[in-house]
Coordinates of C-alpha atoms in Angstrom, one line a residue:
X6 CA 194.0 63.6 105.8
X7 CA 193.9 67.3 105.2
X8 CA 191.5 69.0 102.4
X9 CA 193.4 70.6 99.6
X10 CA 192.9 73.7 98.1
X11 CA 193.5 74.5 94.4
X12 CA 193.1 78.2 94.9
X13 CA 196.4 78.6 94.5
X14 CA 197.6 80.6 91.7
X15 CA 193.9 80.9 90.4
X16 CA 193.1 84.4 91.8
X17 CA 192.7 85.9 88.8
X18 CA 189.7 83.7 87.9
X19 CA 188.1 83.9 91.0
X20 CA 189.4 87.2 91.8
X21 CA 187.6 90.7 91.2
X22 CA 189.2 92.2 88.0
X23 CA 191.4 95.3 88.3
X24 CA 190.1 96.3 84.7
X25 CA 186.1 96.0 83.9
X26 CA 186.7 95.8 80.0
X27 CA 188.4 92.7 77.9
X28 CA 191.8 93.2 76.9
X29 CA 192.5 93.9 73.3
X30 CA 193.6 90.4 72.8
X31 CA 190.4 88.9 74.0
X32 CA 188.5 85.7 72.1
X33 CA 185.9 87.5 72.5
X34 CA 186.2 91.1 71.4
X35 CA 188.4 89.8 68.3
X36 CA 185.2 87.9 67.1
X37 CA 182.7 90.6 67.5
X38 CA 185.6 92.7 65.9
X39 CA 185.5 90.1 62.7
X40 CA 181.5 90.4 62.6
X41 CA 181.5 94.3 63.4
X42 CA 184.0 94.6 60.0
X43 CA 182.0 92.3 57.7
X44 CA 178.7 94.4 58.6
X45 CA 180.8 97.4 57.6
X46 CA 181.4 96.0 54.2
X47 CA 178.1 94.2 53.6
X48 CA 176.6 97.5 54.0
X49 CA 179.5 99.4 51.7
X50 CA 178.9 97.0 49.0
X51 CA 175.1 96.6 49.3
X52 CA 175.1 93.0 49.6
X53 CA 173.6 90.5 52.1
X54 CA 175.7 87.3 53.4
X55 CA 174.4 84.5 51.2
X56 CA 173.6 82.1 53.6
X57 CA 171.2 84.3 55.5
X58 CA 169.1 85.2 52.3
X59 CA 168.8 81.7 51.6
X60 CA 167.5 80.2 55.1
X61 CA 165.0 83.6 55.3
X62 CA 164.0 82.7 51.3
X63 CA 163.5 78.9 52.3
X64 CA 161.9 79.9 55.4
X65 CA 159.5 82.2 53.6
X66 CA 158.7 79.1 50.7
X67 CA 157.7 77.0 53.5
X68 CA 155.4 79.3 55.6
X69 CA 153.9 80.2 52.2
X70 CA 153.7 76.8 51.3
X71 CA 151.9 75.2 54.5
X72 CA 149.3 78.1 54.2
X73 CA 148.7 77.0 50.8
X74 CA 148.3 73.5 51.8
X75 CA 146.1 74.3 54.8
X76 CA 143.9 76.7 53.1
X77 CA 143.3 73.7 50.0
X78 CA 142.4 71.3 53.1
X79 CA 139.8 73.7 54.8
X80 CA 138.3 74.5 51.5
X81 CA 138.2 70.2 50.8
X82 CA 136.7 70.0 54.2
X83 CA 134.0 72.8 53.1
X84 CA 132.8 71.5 50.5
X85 CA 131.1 67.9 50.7
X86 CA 129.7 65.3 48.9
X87 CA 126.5 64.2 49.2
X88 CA 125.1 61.2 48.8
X89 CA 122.2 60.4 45.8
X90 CA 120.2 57.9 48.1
X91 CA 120.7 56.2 52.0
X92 CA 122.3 53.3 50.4
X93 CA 124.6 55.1 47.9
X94 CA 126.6 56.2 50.9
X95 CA 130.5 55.3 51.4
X96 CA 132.4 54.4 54.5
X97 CA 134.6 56.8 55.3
X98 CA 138.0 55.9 56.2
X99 CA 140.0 57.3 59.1
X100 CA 142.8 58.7 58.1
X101 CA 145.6 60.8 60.3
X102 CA 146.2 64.9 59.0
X103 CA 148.9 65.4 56.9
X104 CA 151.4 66.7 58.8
X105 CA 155.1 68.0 57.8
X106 CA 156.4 67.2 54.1
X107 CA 153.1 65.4 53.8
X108 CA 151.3 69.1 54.3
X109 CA 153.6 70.6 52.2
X110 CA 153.7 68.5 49.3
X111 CA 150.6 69.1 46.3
X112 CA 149.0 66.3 44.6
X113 CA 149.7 66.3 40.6
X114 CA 146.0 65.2 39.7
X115 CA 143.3 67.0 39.9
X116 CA 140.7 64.4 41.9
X117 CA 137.7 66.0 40.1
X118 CA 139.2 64.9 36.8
X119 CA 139.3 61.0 37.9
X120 CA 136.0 58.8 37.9
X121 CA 136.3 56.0 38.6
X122 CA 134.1 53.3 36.5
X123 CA 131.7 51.8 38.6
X124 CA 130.8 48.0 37.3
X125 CA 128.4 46.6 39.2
X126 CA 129.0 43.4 37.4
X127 CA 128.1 40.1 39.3
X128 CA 129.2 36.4 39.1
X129 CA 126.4 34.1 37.4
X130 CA 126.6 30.2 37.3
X131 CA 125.1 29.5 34.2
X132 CA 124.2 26.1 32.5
X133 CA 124.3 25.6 28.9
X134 CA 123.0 22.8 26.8
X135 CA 126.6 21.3 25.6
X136 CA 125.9 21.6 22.2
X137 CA 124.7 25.1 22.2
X138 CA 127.4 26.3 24.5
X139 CA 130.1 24.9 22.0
X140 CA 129.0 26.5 19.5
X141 CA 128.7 30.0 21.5
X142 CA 132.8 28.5 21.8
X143 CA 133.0 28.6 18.4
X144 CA 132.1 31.9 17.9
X145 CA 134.0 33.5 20.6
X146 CA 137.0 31.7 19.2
X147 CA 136.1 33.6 15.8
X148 CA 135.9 36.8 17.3
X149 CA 138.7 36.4 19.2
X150 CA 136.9 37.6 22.5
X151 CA 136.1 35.8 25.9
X152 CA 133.1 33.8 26.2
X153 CA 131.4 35.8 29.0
X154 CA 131.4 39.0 26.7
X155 CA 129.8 37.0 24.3
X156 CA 127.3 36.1 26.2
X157 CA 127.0 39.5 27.6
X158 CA 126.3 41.1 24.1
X159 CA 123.6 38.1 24.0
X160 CA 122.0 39.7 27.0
X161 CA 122.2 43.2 26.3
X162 CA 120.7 42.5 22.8
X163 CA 117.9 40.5 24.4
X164 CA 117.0 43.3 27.3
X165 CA 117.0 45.7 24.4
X166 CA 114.6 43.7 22.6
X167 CA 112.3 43.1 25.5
X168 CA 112.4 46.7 26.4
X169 CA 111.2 47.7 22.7
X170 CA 108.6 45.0 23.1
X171 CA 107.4 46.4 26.2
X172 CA 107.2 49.8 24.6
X173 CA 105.1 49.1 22.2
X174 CA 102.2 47.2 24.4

């Protein structure tokens, strides 16, 4: 079998050029023509193509907005918290940087402006002498409240007392 050749007919591709310019009815110069005639009258008319002032305005929101972000994160990282004793301390959780719409997006609270309540309230089995505790029933029924505040108010009231006591000695 014989190779075949498809230069045939083809020389004009593969061929040098008699002319070095595009012809008139080029793809190509008609485009650039289009583009060339739109820069005439955007410049006439004093107005910019839409579409670029609106990806160079978004662009310029988001640059402005990362900044914003990262300067808030530096300043968070500046300034720390410490501790009131060695076992007041808290475990600090590992946490990957914010990155992309994460970054960009601002929390709505203010975190100095939340506390949160710290109860160091514990679980105590207590026994009652049945008759006494029905009756501490009764009056939480009355009041309309749970037992355990109740019996918390009972406390407080006695550690109040105790402490004036002691006071006086």
């Amino acid at each position: 079998m014989s190779k075949k050749r498809f230069t045939e007919g083809l020389e004009s591709l593969f061929g040098d050029s008699a002319e070095e310019t595009l012809q008139e009815s080029s793809p190509l110069l008609s485009r650039t023509g289009k583009q060339e005639v739109l820069r005439k009258r955007g410049e006439d008319s004093g107005k910019r193509s839409s579409a670029k002032d609106f990806s160079s305005d978004l662009q310029a929101f988001l640059e402005d907005a990362f900044e914003e972000s990262v300067e808030a994160q530096l300043e968070q990282r500046k300034t720390k918290r410490t501790p009131i004793s060695g076992s007041a301390r808290v475990k600090k959780r590992h946490s990957k940087p914010l990155s992309g719409l994460d970054a960009l997006i601002r929390s709505t609270v203010d975190p100095g402006s939340i506390r949160l309540e710290q109860k160091a309230a514990k679980r105590v089995t207590l026994t009652f002498d049945p008759e006494k505790l029905e009756r501490l029933k009764a009056i939480a029924r009355r009041k309309r409240s749970y037992l355990r505040d109740i019996i918390d108010e009972i406390v407080a009231e006695y550690l109040d007392e105790y402490e004036a006591r002691s006071e006086d000695k």
